Coordinates of C-alpha atoms in Angstrom, one line a residue:
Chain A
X1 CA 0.0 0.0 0.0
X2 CA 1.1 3.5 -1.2
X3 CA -0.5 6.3 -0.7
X4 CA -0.6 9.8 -2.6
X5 CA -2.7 12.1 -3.8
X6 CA -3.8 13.2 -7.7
X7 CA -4.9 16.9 -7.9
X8 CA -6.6 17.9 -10.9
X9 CA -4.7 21.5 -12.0
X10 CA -7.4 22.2 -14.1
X11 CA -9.9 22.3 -11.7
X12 CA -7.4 24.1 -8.9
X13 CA -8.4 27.7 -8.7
X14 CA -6.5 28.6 -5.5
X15 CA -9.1 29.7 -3.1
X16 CA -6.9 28.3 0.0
X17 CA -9.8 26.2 1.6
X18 CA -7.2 23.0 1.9
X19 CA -4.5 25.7 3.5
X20 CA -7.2 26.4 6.3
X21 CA -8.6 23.0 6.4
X22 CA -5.3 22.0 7.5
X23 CA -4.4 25.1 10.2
X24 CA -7.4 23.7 11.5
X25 CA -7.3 20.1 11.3
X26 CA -3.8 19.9 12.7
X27 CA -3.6 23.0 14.7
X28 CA -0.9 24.5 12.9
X29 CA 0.5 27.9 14.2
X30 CA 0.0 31.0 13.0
X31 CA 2.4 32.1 10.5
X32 CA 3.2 28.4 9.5
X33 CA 1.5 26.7 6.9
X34 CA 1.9 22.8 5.8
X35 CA -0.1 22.9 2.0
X36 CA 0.0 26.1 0.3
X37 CA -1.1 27.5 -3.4
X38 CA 2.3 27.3 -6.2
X39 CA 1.3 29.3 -9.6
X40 CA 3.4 28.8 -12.4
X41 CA 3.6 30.7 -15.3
X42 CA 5.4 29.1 -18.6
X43 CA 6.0 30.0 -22.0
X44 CA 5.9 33.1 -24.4
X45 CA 3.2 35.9 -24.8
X46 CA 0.5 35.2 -26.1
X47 CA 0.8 31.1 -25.6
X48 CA 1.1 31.4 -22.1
X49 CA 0.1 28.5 -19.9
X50 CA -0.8 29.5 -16.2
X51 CA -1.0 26.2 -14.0
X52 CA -2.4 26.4 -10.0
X53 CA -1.4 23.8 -7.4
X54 CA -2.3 22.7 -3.8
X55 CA 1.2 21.7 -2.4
X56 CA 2.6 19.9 0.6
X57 CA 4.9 17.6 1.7
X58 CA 5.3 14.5 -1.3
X59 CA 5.5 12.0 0.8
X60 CA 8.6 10.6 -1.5
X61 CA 9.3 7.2 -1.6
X62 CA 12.7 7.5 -1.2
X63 CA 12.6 9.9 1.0
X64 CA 16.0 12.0 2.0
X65 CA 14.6 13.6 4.9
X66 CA 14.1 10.6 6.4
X67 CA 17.5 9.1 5.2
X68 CA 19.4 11.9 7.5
X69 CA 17.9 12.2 10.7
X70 CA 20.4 11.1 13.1
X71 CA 17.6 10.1 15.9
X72 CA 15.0 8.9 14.0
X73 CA 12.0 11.3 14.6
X74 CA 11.5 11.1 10.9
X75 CA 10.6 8.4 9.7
X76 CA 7.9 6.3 7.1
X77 CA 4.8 5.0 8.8
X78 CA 4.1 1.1 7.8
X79 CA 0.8 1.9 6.5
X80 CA 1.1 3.5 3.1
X81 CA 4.2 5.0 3.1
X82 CA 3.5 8.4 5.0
X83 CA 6.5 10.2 5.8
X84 CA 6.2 11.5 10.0
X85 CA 7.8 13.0 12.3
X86 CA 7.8 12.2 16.0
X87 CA 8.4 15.8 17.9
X88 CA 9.5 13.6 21.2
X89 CA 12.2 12.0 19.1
X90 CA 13.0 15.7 17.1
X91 CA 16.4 17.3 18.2
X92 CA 15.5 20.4 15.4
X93 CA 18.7 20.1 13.7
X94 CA 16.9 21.1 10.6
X95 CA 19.2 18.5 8.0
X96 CA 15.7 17.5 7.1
X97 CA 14.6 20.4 6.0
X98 CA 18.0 21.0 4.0
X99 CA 17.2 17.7 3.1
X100 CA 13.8 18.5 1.3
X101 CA 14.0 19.6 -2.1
X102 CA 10.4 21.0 -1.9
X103 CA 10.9 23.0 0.8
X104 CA 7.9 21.5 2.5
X105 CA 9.3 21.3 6.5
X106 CA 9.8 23.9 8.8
X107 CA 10.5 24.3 12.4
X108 CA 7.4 24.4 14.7
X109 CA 7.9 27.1 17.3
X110 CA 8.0 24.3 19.8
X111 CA 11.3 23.2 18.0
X112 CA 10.7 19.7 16.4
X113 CA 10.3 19.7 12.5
X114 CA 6.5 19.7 10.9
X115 CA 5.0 19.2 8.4
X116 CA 1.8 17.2 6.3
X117 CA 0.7 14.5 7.4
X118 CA -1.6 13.3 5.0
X119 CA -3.6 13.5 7.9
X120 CA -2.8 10.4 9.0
X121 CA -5.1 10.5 11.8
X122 CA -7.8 10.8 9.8
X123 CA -7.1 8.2 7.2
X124 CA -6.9 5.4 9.7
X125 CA -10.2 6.1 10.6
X126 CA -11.8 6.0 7.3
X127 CA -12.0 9.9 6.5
X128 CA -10.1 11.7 3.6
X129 CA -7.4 14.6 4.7
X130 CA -8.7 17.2 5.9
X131 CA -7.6 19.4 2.7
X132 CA -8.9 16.9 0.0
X133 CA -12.4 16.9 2.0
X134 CA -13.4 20.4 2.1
X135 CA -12.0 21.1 -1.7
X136 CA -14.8 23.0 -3.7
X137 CA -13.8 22.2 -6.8
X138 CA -13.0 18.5 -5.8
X139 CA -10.0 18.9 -7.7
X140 CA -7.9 16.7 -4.9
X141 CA -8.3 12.6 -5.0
X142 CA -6.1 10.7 -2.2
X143 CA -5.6 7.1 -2.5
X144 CA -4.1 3.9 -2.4
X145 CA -1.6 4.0 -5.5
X146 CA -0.6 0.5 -5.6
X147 CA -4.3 -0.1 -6.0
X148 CA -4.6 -0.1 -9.6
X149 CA -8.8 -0.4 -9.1
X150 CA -8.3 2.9 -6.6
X151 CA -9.9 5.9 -7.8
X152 CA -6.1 7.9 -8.4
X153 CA -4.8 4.9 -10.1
X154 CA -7.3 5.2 -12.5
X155 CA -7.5 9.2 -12.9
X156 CA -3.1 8.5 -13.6
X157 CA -4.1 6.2 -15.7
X158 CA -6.6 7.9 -17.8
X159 CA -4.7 11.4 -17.6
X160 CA -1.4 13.0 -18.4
X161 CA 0.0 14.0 -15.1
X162 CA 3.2 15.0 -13.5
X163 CA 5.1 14.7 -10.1
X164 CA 7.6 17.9 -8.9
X165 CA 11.0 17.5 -9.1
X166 CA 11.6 14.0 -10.7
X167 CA 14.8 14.6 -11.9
X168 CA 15.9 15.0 -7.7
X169 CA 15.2 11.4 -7.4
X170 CA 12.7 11.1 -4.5
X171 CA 9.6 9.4 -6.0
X172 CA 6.8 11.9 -5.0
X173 CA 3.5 10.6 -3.9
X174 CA 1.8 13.3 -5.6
X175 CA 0.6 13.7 -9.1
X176 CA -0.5 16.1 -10.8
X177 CA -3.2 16.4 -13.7
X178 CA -2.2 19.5 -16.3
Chain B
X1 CA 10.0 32.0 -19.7
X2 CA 8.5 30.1 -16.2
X3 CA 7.5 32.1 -13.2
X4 CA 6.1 30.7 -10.2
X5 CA 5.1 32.4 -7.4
X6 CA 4.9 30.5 -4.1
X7 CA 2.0 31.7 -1.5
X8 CA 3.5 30.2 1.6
X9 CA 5.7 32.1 4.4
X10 CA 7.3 29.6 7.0
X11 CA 10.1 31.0 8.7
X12 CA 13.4 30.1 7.5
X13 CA 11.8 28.7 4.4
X14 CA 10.9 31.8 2.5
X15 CA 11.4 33.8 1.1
X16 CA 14.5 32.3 0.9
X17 CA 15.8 28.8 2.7
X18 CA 18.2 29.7 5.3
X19 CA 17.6 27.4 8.7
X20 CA 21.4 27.2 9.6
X21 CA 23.0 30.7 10.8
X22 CA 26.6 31.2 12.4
X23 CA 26.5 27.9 14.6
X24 CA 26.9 25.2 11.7
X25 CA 30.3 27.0 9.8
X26 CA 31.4 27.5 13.4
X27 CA 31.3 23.9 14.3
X28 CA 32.2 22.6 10.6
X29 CA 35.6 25.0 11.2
X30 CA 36.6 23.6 14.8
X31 CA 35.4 20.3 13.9
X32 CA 37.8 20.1 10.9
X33 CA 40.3 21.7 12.7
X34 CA 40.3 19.4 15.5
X35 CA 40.0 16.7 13.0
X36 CA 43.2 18.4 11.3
X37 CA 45.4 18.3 15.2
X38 CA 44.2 14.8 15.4
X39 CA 45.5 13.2 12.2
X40 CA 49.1 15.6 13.0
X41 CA 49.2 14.5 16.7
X42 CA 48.3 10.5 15.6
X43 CA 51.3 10.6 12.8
X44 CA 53.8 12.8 14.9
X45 CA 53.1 10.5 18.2
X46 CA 54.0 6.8 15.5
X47 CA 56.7 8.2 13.7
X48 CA 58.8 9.9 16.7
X49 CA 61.9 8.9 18.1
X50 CA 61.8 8.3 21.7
X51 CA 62.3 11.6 24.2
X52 CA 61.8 13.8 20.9
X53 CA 61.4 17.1 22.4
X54 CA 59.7 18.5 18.9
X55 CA 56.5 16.0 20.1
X56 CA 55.5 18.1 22.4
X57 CA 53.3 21.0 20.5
X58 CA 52.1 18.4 18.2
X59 CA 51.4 15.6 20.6
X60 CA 50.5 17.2 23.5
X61 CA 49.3 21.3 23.0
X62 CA 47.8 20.0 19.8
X63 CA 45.5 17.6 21.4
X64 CA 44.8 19.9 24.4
X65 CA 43.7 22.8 22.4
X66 CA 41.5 20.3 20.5
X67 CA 39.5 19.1 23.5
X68 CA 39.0 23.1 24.2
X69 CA 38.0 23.5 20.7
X70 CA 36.0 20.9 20.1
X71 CA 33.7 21.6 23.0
X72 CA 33.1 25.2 21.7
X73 CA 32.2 23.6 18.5
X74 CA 29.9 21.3 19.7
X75 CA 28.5 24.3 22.2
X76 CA 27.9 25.8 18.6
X77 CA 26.1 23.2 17.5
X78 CA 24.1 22.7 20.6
X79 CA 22.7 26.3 20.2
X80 CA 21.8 25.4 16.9
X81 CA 19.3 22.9 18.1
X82 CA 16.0 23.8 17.9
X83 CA 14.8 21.2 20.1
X84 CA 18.2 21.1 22.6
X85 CA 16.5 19.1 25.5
X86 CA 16.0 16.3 23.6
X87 CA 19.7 16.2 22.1
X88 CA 20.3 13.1 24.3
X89 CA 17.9 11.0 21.6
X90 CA 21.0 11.4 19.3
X91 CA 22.5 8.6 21.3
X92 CA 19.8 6.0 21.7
X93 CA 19.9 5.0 18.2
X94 CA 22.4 4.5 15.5
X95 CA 21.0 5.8 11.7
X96 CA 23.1 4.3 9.0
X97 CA 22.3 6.5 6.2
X98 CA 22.3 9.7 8.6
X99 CA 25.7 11.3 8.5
X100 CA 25.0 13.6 11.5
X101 CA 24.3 10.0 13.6
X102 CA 27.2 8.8 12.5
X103 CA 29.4 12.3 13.1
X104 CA 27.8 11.9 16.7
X105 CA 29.0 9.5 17.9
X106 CA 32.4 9.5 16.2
X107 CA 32.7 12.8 18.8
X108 CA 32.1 10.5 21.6
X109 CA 35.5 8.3 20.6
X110 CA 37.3 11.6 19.7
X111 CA 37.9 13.0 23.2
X112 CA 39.4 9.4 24.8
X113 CA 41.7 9.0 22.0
X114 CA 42.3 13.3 21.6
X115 CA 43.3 12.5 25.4
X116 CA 45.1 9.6 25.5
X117 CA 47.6 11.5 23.2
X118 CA 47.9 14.4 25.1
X119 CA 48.5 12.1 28.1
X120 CA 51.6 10.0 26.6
X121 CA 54.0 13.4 26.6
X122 CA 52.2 15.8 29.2
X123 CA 54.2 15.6 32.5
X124 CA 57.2 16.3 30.1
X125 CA 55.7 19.6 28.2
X126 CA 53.9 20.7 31.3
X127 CA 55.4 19.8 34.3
X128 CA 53.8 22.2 36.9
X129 CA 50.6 20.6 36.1
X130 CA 51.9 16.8 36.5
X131 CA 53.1 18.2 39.7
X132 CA 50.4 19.0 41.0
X133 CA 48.4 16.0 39.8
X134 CA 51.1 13.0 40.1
X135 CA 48.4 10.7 38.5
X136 CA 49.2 12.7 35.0
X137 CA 52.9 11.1 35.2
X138 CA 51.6 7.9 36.4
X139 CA 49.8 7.4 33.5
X140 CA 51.9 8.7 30.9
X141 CA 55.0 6.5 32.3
X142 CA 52.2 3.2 32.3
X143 CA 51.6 4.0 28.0
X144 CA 55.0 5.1 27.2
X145 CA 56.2 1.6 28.7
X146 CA 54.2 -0.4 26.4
X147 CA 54.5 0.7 22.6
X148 CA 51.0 -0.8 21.5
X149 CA 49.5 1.2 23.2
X150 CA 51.2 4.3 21.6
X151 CA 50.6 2.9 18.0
X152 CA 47.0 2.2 18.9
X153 CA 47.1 6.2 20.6
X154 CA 48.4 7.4 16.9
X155 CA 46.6 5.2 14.8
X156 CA 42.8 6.1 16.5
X157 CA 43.8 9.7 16.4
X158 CA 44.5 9.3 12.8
X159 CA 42.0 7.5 11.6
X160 CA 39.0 9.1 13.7
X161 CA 40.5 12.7 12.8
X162 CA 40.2 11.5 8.9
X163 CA 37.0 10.7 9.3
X164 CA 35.6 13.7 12.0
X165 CA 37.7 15.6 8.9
X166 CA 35.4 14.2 6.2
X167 CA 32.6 14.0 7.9
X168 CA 32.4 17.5 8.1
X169 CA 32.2 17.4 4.2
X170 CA 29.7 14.8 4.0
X171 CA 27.7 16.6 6.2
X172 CA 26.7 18.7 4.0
X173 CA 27.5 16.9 0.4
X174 CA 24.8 14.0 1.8
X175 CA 22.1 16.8 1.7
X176 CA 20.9 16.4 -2.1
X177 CA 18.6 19.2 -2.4
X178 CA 20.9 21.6 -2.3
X179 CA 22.7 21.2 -5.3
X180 CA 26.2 23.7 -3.9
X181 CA 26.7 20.9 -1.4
X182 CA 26.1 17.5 -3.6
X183 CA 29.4 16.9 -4.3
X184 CA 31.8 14.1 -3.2
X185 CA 34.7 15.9 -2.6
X186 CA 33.4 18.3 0.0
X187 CA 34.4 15.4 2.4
X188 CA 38.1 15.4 1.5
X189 CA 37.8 19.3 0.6
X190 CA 37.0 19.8 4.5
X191 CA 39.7 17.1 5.6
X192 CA 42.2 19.2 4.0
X193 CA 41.1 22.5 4.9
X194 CA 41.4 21.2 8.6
X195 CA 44.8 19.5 7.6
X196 CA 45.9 22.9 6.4
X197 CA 44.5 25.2 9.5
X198 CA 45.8 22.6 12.2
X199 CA 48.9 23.5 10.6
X200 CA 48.6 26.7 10.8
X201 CA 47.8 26.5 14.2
X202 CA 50.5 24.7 15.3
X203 CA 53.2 27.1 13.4
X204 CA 51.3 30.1 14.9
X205 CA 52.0 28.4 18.4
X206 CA 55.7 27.6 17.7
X207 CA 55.9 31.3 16.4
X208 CA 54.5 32.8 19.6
X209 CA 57.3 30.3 21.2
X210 CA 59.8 31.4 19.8
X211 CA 62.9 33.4 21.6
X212 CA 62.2 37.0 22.3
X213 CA 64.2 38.5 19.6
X214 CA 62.8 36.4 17.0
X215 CA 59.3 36.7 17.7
X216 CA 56.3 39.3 16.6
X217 CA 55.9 41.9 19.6
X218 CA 52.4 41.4 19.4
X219 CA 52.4 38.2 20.5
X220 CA 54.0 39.0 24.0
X221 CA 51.0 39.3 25.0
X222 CA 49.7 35.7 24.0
X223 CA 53.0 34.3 25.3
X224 CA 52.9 36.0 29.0
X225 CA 48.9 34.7 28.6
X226 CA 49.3 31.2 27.7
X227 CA 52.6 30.0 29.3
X228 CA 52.0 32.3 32.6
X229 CA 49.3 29.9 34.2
X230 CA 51.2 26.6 32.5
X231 CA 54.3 27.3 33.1
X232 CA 55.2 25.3 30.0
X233 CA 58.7 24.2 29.4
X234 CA 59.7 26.0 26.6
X235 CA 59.1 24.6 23.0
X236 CA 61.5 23.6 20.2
X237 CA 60.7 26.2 17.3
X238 CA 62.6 23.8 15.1
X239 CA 59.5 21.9 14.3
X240 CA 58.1 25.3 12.9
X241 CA 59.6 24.7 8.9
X242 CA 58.2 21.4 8.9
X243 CA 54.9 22.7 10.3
X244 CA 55.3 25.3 7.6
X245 CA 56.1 22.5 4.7
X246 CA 53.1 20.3 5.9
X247 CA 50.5 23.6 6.1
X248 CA 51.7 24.5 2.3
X249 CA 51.3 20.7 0.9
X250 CA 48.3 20.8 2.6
X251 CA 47.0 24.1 1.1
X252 CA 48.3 23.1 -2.6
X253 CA 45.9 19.8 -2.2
X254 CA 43.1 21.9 -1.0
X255 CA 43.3 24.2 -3.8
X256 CA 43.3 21.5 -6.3
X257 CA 40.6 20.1 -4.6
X258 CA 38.5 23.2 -4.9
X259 CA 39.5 22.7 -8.5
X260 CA 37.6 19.3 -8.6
X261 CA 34.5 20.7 -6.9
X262 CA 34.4 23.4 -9.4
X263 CA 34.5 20.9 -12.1
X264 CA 32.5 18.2 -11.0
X265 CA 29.3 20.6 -10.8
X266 CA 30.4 22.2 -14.0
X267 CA 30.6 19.2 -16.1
X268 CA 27.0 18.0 -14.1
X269 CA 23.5 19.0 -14.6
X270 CA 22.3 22.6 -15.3
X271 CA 20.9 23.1 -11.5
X272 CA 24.5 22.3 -10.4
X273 CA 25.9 24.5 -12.9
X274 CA 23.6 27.3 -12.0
X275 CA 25.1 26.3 -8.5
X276 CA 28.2 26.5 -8.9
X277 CA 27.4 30.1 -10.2
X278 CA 27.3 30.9 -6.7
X279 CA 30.9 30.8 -6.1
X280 CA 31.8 31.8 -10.1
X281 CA 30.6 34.7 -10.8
X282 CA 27.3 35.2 -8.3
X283 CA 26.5 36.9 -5.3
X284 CA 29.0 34.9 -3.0
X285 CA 32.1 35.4 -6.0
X286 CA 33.9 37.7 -4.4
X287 CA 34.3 37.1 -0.8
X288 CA 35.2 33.2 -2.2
X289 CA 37.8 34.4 -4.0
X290 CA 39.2 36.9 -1.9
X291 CA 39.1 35.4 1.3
X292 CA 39.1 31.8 0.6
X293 CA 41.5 31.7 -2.6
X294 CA 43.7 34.5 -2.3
X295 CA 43.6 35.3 1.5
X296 CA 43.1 31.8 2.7
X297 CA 45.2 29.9 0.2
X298 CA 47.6 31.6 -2.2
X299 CA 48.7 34.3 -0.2
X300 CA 49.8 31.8 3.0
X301 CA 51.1 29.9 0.7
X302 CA 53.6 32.8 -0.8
X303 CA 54.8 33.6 2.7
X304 CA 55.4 30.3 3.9
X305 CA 57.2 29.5 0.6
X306 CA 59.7 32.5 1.7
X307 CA 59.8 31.5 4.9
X308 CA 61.0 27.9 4.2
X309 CA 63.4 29.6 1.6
X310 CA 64.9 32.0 4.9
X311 CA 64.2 35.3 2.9
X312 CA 61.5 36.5 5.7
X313 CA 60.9 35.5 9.3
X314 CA 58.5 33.0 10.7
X315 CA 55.2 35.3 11.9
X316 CA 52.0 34.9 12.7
X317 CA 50.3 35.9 9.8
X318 CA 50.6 32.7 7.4
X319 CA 48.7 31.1 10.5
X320 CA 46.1 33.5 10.9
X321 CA 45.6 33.9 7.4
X322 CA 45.1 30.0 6.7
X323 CA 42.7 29.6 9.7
X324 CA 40.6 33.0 8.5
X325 CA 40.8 31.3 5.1
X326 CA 39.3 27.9 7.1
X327 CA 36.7 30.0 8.5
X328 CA 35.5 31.7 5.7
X329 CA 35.4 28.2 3.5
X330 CA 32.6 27.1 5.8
X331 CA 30.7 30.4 5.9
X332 CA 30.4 30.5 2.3
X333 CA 29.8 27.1 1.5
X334 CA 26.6 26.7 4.3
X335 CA 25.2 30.0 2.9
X336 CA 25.4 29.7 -0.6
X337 CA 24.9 25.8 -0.6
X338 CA 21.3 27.1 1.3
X339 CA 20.9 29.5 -1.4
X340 CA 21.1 26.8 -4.0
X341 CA 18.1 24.8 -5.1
X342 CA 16.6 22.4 -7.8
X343 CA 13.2 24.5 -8.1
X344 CA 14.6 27.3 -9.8
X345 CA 15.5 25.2 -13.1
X346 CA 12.2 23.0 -11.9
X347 CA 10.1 21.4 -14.9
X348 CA 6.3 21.4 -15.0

């Protein structure tokens, strides 16, 4: 079992209702945020293409965050892959976050490194995260990916998508349909 | 043409990554340069002759200033911690693939075998303290009467000061998102730069020894400071052109070695070439190639060259100059290594 997410790009229109889901959900302080909105811009006036994204952590499945942390803390949960962080384990040295190519950890003002959780919480309870269920535009799908029956399987399947930063190597969990 | 704009604010994280201030060159500096005193101390202690006065800065002040040094480094990288009551957790487990696990606990065996070479030669370099703490000459007498245990004494100091050197490196090479740092030879880039500024530190001491009409006024001072409280016997400056010898071969392989690192992220992918444009010709150019290069490497070098040829005196400046140059290295490489990233050539 793997689990990721597929997020529709076309149907993303960056109204931030995941970003608050999640400050709520998982109490995250203010200031701090664990998803947030990425817009990209590519090519030449007047072919331009404008592309909006709901991001967070990847959830890699080689991930190097969890490769250098010398206690631990960070580590992959034996249900679907989730990358976590235990804050009692945390010495906030911060190499995972140097570790991240997405940038998605930071430091919690408690001093142990956070980040998504897929809302793991949640999940092994039978709910969605917290960000895919309150989407408007229900432009996020999370998922079992090693389920080819699953519902992403089959939107990857049926869709040209893309992960961020393949060429770095870590196996995102998290697709993306442009 | 790509754009992106990122709507996110974490601290640290934007809007640009910098989570590692002062603390991390400060320990990467004394930690190299500790690993530098231990690899000098390790050879000097196997390949002396017995009673060999010239031991004594290198086997004995070397590894006492790197017991002082190395605490302030770790104290550095203590108040780097975020999280520093639970720093103990870095010693209930061992993580294989985490260099800063295994850098951990190579510290623990660095201060036994850092002080077991200070111990073999300390009654005879500082005999008021032995004195005063008989135990000191006890000891010494028990290792220098069995030879293993000086070979094992020189060989652990050597080989845990190459790999506290090189682990320094790897430190930061193992961290793949940022492209500046993913290279292999920032391991052996770091040993030598501690090679070179352990050196340095040891000639700067043997200047500071040296008679009163040879030595730099301005280091009276340092002298009446150091040796005052000791009461040191003095030191033979002889060792100081071989000191100076070792700190220029030392300095030659670390500018090659800057060499490699330049070409290996040339000769690599466009993110490690837009890297690598850090140091060539971006915003962290210059003071690289003042301070590290010239200052830090080529100048040293020059001065040491005409000291070993007799046409100046021994000073303090080569010293100072090498271990600024040390310094700086680690500055620039943590700050422009954060400043470095795949996303900026990212493709969509």
């Amino acid at each position: 079992m793997r689990y990721g997410m597929v997020i529709d790009t076309r149907r993303c229109v960056g109204c931030m209702d995941c970003v608050v889901a999640c400050k709520t959900e998982n109490n995250v302080p203010e200031g701090y945020c664990r998803d947030w909105i990425t817009e990209t811009t590519t090519g030449e006036f007047p072919t331009l293409r404008h592309e909006i994204r709901t991001e967070r952590c990847n959830h890699c499945a080689h991930p190097p965050c969890v490769h250098c942390c010398p206690t631990g803390a960070s580590h992959v949960h034996e249900r679907g892959g989730v990358v976590l962080v235990t804050p009692e384990e945390c010495i906030g040295c911060k190499a995972c976050l140097a570790a991240c190519p997405y940038d998605a950890r930071f430091v919690h003002p408690d001093g142990y490194a956070s980040k998504c959780t897929f809302c793991i919480h949640r999940v092994e309870q039978g709910l969605e995260p917290a960000c895919v269920s309150v989407c408007p535009t229900r432009c996020m799908h999370f998922g079992d990916l090693d389920d080819p029956q699953s519902e992403v399987s089959r939107l990857l399947a049926a869709n040209r998508a893309h992960s961020l930063l393949p060429e770095a190597g870590t196996q995102p969990s998290i697709y993306y349909i442009n | 043409m790509t754009e992106t704009v990122i709507h996110r604010s974490n601290p640290g994280i934007d809007p640009h990554f910098h989570v590692w201030g002062w603390e991390v060159p400060i320990y990467l500096f004394l930690g190299g340069l500790v690993a530098g005193l231990m690899v000098i101390a390790g050879a000097r202690l196997l390949l002396m002759r017995p009673n060999q006065r010239q031991a004594m800065v290198c086997c004995t002040i070397g590894p006492l200033a790197g017991l002082a040094l190395l605490s302030l480094g770790m104290l550095a990288l203590f108040l780097d911690l975020e999280h520093k009551l639970y720093v103990w957790r870095l010693y209930l487990t061992f993580e294989i693939t985490s260099p800063m696990s295994w850098g951990s606990w190579i510290l623990l065996a660095v201060y036994p075998a850092l002080l077991a070479n200070a111990l073999v030669h300390l009654p005879e370099t500082l005999p008021s303290v032995a004195r005063r703490i008989p135990i000191l000459t006890t000891i010494s007498d028990f290792m220098l009467a069995r030879p293993r245990i000086i070979i094992l004494t020189g060989l652990a100091n050597v080989l845990l000061g190459i790999g506290l050197g090189i682990y320094t490196g790897i430190l930061l090479g193992a961290l793949g998102a940022r492209p500046l740092w993913n290279s292999a030879v920032l391991g052996p880039l770091f040993l030598f730069s501690g090679l070179s500024s352990a050196a340095a530190f040891l000639h700067g001491i043997l200047v500071v020894s040296m008679p009163d009409d040879e030595r730099p006024a301005f280091a009276d001072f340092l002298i009446s400071t150091v040796t005052g409280w000791t009461k040191a016997r003095p030191l033979d400056t002889r060792l100081a052109p071989a000191l100076a010898q070792a700190d220029n071969s030392f300095l030659t392989i670390e500018f090659a070695l800057i060499g490699l690192f330049f070409i290996g992220h040339l000769t690599s992918t466009a993110v490690h070439q837009q890297a690598i444009g850090l140091l060539l010709n971006g915003p962290y150019a210059a003071v690289f190639w003042v301070f590290v290069v010239g200052l830090g490497i080529l100048l040293p070098l020059i001065l040491q060259h005409f000291e070993l040829l007799h046409r100046i005196r021994h000073t303090l400046a080569p010293a100072l100059l090498v271990l600024g140059g040390g310094l700086a290295l680690r500055f620039i490489i943590v700050a422009a290594g954060q400043a470095s990233h795949w996303s900026s050539l990212a493709s969509h």
